[in-house]
Each structure stands twice: as structure tokens, then as C-alpha cells.
PDB file of C-alpha atoms in Angstrom:
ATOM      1  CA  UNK A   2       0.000   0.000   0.000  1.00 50.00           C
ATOM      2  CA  UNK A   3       1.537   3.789  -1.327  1.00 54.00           C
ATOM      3  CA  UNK A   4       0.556   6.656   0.948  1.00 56.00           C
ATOM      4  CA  UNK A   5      -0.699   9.752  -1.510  1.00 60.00           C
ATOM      5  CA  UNK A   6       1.262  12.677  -0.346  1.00 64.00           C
ATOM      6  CA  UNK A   7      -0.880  15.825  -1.012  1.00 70.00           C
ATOM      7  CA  UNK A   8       0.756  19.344  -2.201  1.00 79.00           C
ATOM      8  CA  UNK A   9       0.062  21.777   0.464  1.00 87.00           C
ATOM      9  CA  UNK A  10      -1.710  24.879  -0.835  1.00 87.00           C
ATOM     10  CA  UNK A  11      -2.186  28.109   0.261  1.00 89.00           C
ATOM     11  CA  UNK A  12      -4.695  31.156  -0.631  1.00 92.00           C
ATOM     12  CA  UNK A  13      -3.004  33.834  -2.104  1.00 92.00           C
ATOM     13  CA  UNK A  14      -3.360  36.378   0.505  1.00 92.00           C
ATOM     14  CA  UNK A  15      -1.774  33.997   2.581  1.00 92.00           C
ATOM     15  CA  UNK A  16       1.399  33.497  -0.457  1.00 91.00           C
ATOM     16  CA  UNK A  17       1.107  37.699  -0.663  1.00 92.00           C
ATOM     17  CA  UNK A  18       1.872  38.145   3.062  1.00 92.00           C
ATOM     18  CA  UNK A  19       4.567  35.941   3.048  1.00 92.00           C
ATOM     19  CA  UNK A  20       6.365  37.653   0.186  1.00 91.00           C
ATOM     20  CA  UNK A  21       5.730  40.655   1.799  1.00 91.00           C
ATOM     21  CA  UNK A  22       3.951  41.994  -1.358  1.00 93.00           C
ATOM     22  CA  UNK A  23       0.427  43.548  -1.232  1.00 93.00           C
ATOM     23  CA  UNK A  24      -2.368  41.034  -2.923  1.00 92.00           C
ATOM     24  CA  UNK A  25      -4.258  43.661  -4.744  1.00 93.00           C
ATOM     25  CA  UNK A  26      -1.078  44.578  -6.749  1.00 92.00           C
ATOM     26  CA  UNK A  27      -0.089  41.104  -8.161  1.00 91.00           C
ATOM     27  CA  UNK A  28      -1.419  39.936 -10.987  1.00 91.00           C
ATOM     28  CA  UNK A  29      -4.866  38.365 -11.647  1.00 91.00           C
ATOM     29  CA  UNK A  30      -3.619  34.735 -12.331  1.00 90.00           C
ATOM     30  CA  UNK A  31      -1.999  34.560  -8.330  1.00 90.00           C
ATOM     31  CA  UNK A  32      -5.174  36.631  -7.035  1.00 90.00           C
ATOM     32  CA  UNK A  33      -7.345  33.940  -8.656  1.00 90.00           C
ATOM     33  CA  UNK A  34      -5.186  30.643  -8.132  1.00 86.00           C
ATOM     34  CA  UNK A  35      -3.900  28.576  -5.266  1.00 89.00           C
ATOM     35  CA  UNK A  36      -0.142  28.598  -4.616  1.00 88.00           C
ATOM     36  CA  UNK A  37       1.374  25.237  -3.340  1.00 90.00           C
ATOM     37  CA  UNK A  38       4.738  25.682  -0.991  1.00 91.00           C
ATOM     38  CA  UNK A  39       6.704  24.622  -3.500  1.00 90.00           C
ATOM     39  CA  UNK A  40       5.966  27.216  -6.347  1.00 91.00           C
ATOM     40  CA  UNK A  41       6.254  29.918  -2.848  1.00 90.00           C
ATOM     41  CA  UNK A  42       9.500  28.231  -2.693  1.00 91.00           C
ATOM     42  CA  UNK A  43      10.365  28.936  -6.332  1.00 91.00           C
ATOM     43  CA  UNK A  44       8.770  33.004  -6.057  1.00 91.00           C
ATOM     44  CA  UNK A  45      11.109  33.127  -3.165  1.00 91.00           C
ATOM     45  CA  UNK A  46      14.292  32.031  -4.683  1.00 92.00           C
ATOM     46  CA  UNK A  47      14.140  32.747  -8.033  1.00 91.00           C
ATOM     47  CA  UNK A  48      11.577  35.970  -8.142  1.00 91.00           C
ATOM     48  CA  UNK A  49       9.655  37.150 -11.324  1.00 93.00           C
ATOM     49  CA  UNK A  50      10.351  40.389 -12.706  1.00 93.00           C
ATOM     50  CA  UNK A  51       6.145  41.220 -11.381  1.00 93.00           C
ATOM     51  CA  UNK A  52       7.204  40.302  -8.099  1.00 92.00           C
ATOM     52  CA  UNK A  53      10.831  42.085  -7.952  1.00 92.00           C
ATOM     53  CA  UNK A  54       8.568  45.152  -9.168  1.00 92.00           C
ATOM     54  CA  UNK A  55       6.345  44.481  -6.194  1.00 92.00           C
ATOM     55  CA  UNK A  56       9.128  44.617  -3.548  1.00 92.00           C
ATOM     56  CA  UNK A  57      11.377  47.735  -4.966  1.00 92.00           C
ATOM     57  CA  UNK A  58       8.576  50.290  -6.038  1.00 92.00           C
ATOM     58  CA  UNK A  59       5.077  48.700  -4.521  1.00 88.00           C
ATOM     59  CA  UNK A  60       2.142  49.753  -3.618  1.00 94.00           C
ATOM     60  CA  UNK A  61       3.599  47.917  -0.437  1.00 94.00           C
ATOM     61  CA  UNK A  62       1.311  46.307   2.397  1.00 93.00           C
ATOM     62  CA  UNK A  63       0.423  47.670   6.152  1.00 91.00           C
ATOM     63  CA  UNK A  64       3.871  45.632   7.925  1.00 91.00           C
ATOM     64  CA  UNK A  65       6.043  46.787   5.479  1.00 92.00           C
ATOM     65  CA  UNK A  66       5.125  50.624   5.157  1.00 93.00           C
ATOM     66  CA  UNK A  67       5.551  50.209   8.965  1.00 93.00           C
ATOM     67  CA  UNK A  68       8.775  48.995   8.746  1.00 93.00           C
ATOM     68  CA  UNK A  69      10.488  50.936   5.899  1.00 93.00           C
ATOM     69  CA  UNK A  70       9.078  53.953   7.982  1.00 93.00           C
ATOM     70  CA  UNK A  71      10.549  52.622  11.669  1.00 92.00           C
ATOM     71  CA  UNK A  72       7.275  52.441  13.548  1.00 93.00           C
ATOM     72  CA  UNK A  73       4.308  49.997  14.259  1.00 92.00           C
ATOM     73  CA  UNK A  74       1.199  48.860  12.154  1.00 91.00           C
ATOM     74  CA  UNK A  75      -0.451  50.483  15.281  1.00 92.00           C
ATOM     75  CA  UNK A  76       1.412  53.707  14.914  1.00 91.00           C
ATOM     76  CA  UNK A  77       0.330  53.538  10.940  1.00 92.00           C
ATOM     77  CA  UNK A  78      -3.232  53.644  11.833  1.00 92.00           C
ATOM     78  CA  UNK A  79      -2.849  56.210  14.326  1.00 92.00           C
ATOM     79  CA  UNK A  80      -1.287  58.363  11.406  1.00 90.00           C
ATOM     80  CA  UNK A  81      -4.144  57.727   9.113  1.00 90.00           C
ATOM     81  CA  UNK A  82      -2.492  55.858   6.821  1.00 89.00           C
ATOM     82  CA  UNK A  83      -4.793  52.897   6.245  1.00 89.00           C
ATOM     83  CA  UNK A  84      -4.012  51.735   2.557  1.00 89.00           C
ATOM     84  CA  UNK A  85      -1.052  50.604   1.216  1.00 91.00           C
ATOM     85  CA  UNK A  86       1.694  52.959  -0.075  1.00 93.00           C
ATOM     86  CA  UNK A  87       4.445  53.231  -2.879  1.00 94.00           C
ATOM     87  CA  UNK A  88       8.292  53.258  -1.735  1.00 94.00           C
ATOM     88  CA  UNK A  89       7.566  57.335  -3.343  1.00 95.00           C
ATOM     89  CA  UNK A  90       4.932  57.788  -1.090  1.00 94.00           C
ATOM     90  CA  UNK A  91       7.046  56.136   1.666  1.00 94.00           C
ATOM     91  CA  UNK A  92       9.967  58.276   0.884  1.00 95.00           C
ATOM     92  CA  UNK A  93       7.862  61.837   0.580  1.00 94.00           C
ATOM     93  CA  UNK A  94       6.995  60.833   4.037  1.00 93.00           C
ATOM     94  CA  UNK A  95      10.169  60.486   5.719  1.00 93.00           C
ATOM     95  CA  UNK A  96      11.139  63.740   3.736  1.00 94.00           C
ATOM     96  CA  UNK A  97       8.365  65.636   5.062  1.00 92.00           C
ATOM     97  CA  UNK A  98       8.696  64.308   7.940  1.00 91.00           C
ATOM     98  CA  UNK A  99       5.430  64.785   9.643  1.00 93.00           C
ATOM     99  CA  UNK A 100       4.570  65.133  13.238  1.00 94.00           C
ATOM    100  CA  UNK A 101       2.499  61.576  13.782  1.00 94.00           C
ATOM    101  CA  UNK A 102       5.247  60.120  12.402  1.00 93.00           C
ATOM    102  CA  UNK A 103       7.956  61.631  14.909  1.00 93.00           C
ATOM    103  CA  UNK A 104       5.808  60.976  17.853  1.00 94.00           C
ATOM    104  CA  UNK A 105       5.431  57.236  16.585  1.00 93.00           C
ATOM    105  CA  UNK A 106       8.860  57.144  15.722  1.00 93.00           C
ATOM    106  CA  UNK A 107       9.636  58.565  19.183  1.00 94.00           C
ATOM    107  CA  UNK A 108       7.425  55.751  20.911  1.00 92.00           C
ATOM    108  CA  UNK A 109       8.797  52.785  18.926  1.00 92.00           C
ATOM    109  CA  UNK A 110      11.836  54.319  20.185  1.00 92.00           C
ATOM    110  CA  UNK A 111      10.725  53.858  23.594  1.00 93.00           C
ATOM    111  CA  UNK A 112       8.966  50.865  22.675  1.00 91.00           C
ATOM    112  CA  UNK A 113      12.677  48.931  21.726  1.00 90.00           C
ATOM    113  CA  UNK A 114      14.147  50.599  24.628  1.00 93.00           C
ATOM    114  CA  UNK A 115      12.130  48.945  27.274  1.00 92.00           C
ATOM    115  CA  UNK A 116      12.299  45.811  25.312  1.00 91.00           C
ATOM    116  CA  UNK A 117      16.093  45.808  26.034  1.00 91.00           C
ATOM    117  CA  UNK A 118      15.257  46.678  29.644  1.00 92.00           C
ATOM    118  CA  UNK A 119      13.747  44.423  29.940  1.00 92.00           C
ATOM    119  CA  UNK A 120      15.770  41.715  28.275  1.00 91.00           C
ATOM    120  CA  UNK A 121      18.648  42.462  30.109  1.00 89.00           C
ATOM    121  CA  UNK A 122      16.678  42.708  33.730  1.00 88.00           C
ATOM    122  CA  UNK A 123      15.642  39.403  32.431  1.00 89.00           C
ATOM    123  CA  UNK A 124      19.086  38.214  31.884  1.00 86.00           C
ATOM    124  CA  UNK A 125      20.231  39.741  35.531  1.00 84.00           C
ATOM    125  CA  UNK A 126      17.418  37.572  37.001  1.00 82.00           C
ATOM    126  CA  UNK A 127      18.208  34.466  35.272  1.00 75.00           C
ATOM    127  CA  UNK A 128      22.269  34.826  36.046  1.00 67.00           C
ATOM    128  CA  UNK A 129      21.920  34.964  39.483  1.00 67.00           C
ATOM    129  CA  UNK A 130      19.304  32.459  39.930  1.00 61.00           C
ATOM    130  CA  UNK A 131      22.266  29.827  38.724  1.00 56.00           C
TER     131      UNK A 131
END
């Protein structure tokens, strides 16, 4: 008796998050398909030119708009910035500079900070516990 192995699938908002690409920007044929891990696996090593497009000049999703700009998804919403932006966008922003965005860069600031705090006080604990 052969055991069937099935080819794991996944819906393609689930592919877009994981290539860190925004789903409404790819093309129709992944919107409308199913992507199995192994053609994730081939996007990921070996990406189309759609896809390269997609990462350099977007329209990029919610966790990476946070990221290129230093703050949290949070922090985006806070600003009003609820749909996904170009790297142009992004970049006008940093430019300009506004003041929601130095407050929330100020907090994730603070935010990291504690972390390491926190980390360390952590670290103390566990050191002397030995």
C-alpha cells in the first residue's frame, strides 16, 4: 500500500503576506489561483520580474510601510495611513517628515528601549538564579 502525499496549498493572501507583497497589486492569475509551498519556494528564490517590481517600487502592504518607515502597524493607523503605499509615497513621508510620524517614531523608540530593559533585567534575574 503507497501513501498519496498531497501538495500543500495556500490562498493567495496567505502566499502575498509571506512575500511581503500587497495582494491587490499582483497579478490576476496569483489573485485567482492557489499557490502550493513549493511554487512559494520557487517566487522566493528565483523571483519574477512582477514580483521584484512588487518589492522595490510597490504599492507595499500595512507591515512593510511600517517597517520601511521605523514604527508599528499600530502607529500607521494612528497616522491615518490605512491603505497601502508606494516606496515614493514612503519616501515623501520620511522627507516631510510629519509630526504623527515623529511621535510614533519617538514611541517605537521607547517601545525597543524597554524591550532591552527588559531583556537584560531578564538576563540579571536568570544569572543569578544559577
Amino acid at each position: 500500500m503507497t501513501s498519496h502525499q498531497t501538495t500543500q496549498t495556500m490562498k493567495p493572501a496567505t502566499a502575498a503576506k509571506k512575500l511581503g507583497v500587497y495582494l491587490e497589486a499582483t497579478p490576476a492569475e496569483f489573485q485567482e489561483g492557489v499557490v502550493s509551498r513549493t511554487e512559494l519556494s520557487a517566487l522566493q528564490a528565483d523571483p519574477p520580474e512582477w514580483l521584484q517590481e512588487l518589492r522595490r517600487n510597490g504599492p507595499h502592504p500595512r507591515p512593510v510601510v511600517a517597517a520601511k518607515l521605523g514604527i508599528s502597524i499600530a502607529g500607521l493607523a494612528r497616522g491615518g495611513v490605512a491603505d497601502a503605499l508606494t516606496t515614493e509615497q514612503i519616501d515623501a513621508l520620511k522627507q516631510d517628515l510629519p509630526e504623527w510620524l515623529q511621535k510614533e517614531r519617538a514611541t517605537q523608540a521607547e517601545v525597543r528601549k524597554e524591550s532591552v530593559r527588559i531583556k537584560e533585567k531578564n538576563a540579571a534575574r536568570g544569572d543569578r538564579s544559577r
